[in-house]
Coordinates of C-alpha atoms and ligand atoms in Angstrom, one line a residue:
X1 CA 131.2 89.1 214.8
X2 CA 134.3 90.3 212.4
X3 CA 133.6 91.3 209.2
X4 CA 136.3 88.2 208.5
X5 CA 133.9 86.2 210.7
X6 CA 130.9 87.4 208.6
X7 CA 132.8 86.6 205.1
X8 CA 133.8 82.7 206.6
X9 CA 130.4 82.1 207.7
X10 CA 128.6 83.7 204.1
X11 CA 131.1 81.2 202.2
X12 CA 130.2 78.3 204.2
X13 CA 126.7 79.3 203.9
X14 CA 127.5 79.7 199.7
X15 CA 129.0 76.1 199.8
X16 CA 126.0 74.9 200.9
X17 CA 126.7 74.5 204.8
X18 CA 124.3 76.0 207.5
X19 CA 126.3 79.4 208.1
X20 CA 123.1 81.1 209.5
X21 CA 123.8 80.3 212.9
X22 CA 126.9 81.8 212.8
X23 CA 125.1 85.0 211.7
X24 CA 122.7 84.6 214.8
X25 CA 120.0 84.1 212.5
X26 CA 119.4 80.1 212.6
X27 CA 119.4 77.3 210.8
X28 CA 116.4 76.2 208.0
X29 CA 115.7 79.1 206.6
X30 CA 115.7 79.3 202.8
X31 CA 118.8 79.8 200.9
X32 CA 119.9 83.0 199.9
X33 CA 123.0 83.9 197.2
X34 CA 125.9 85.3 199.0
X35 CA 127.6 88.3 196.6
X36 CA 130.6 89.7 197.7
X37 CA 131.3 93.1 197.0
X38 CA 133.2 93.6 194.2
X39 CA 134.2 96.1 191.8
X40 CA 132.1 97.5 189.5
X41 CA 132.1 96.0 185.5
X42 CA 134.6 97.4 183.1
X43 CA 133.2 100.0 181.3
X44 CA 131.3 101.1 184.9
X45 CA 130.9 104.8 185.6
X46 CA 134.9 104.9 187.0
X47 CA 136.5 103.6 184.2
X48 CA 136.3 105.8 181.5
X49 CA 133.1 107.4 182.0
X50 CA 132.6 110.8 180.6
X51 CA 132.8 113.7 182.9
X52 CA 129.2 115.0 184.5
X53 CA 127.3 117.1 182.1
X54 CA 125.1 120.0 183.0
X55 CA 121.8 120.4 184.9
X56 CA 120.3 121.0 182.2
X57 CA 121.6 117.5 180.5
X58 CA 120.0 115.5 183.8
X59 CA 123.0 115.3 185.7
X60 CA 122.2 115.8 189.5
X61 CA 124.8 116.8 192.3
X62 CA 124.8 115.0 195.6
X63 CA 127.6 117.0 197.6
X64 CA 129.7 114.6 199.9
X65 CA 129.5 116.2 202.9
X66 CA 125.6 115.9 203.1
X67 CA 126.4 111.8 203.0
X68 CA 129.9 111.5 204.8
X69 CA 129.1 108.1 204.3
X70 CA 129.9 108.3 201.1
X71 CA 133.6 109.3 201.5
X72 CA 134.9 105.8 202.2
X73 CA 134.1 103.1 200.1
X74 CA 131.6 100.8 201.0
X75 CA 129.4 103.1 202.4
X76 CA 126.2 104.2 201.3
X77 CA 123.1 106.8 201.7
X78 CA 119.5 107.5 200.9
X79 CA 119.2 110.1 198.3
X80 CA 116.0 111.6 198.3
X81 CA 115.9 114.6 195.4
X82 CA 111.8 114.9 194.8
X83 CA 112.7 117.8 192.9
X84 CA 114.8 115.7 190.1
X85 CA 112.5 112.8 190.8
X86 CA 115.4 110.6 192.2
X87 CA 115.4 108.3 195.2
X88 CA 118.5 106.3 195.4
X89 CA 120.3 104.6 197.3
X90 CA 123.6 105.8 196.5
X91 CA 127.1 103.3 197.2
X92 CA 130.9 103.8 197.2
X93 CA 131.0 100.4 195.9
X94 CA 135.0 100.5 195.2
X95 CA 137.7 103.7 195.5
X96 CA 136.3 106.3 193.3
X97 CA 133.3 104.2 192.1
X98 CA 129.6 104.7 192.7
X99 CA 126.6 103.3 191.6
X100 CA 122.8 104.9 192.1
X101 CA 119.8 102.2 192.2
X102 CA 116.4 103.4 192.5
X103 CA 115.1 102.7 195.9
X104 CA 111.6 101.4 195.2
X105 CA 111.6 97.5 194.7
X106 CA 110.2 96.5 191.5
X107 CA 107.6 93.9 193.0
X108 CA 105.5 96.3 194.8
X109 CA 106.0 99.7 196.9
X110 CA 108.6 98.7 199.5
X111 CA 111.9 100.7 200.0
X112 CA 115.0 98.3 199.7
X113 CA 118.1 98.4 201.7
X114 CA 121.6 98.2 201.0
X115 CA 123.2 95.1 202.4
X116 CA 127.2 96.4 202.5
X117 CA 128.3 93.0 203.9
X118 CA 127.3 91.2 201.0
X119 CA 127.0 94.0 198.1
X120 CA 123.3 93.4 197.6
X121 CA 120.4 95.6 197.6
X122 CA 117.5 93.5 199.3
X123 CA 113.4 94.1 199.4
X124 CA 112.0 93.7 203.8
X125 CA 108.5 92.6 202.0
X126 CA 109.1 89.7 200.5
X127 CA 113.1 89.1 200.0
X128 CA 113.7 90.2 196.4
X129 CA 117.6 91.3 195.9
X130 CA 119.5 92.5 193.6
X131 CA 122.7 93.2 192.6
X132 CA 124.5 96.2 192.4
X133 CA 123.6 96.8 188.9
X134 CA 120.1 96.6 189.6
X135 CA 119.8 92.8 188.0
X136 CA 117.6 90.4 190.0
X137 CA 119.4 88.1 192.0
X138 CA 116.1 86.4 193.7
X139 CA 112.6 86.9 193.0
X140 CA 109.8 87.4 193.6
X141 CA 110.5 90.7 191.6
X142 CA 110.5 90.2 187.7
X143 CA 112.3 93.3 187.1
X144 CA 115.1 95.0 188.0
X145 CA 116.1 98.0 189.9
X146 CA 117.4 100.8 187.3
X147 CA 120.6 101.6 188.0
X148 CA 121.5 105.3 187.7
X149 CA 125.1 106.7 185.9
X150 CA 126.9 108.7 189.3
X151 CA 130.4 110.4 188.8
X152 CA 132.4 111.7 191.3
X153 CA 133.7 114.9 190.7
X154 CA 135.8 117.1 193.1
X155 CA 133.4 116.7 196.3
X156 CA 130.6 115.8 194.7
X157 CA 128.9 112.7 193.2
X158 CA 126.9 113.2 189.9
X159 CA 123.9 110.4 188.9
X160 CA 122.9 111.4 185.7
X161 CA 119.0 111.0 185.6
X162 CA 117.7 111.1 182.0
X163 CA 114.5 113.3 181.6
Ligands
FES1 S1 107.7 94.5 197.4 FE1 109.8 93.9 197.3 S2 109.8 91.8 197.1 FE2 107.7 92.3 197.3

């Protein structure tokens, strides 16, 4: 399927038709919001964000070409840093733009995923998502994913991770 196909069939699944055949998934299963990616907020860490501090002021470097995926935007990685107790998934969610979400869904212990055809982040347990500023979009988590500061910065990405 396109990623034109895809769009059609999440827009006639967002007006209400059944779209979920198209997606090879079926028809009857329960209804679920269809985001398209978008640009981050004004005010988001590209538009006028301050430059990345220091280490020391809990700014964290994630170097590029550990996540090529990151170069281009819409893609994503799994950022793991035990040792500045961050686990993110990071996204290039427009040109220059990045957001950080913590990785662990809010409902229980469950890793969530980035869906990059519809801009979500989504629990496998039970089906929580959320958008890409950590809000909840569909329960049953009752709290949102915190959503980390990241800069880009020469060939880096910075999430600033308060201590
Ligand atoms: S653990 Fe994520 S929805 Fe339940």
């Amino acid at each position: 399927m396109t990623s034109l196909d895809r769009r059609s069939a999440l827009l006639a699944l967002a007006r209400g038709g059944c779209a979920l055949a198209a997606l090879g998934t079926g028809c009857g299963g329960e209804w679920r919001q269809a985001v398209v990616l978008a640009p981050p907020p004004e005010g988001a860490a590209c538009s006028g964000a301050p430059p990345p501090g220091t280490a020391e002021q809990g700014w964290v470097e994630v170097r590029l070409e550990d996540h090529p995926a990151l170069a281009t935007p819409g893609g994503h990685a799994e950022v793991r840093l035990p040792e500045a107790l961050l686990d993110v998934v990071l996204v290039h969610v427009s040109p220059g733009c990045f957001v950080a979400l913590w990785r662990i869904c809010t409902h229980g212990d469950c890793a969530v995923a980035w869906l990059p055809d519809e801009g979500v982040m989504e629990c496998p347990c039970h089906g929580s998502r959320f958008a890409q500023d950590g809000q909840i979009l569909q329960g049953p988590a009752r709290r949102p994913l915190t959503a980390f500061t990241a800069v880009r910065k020469e060939n880096s990405v910075f999430i600033h991770r308060p201590r």
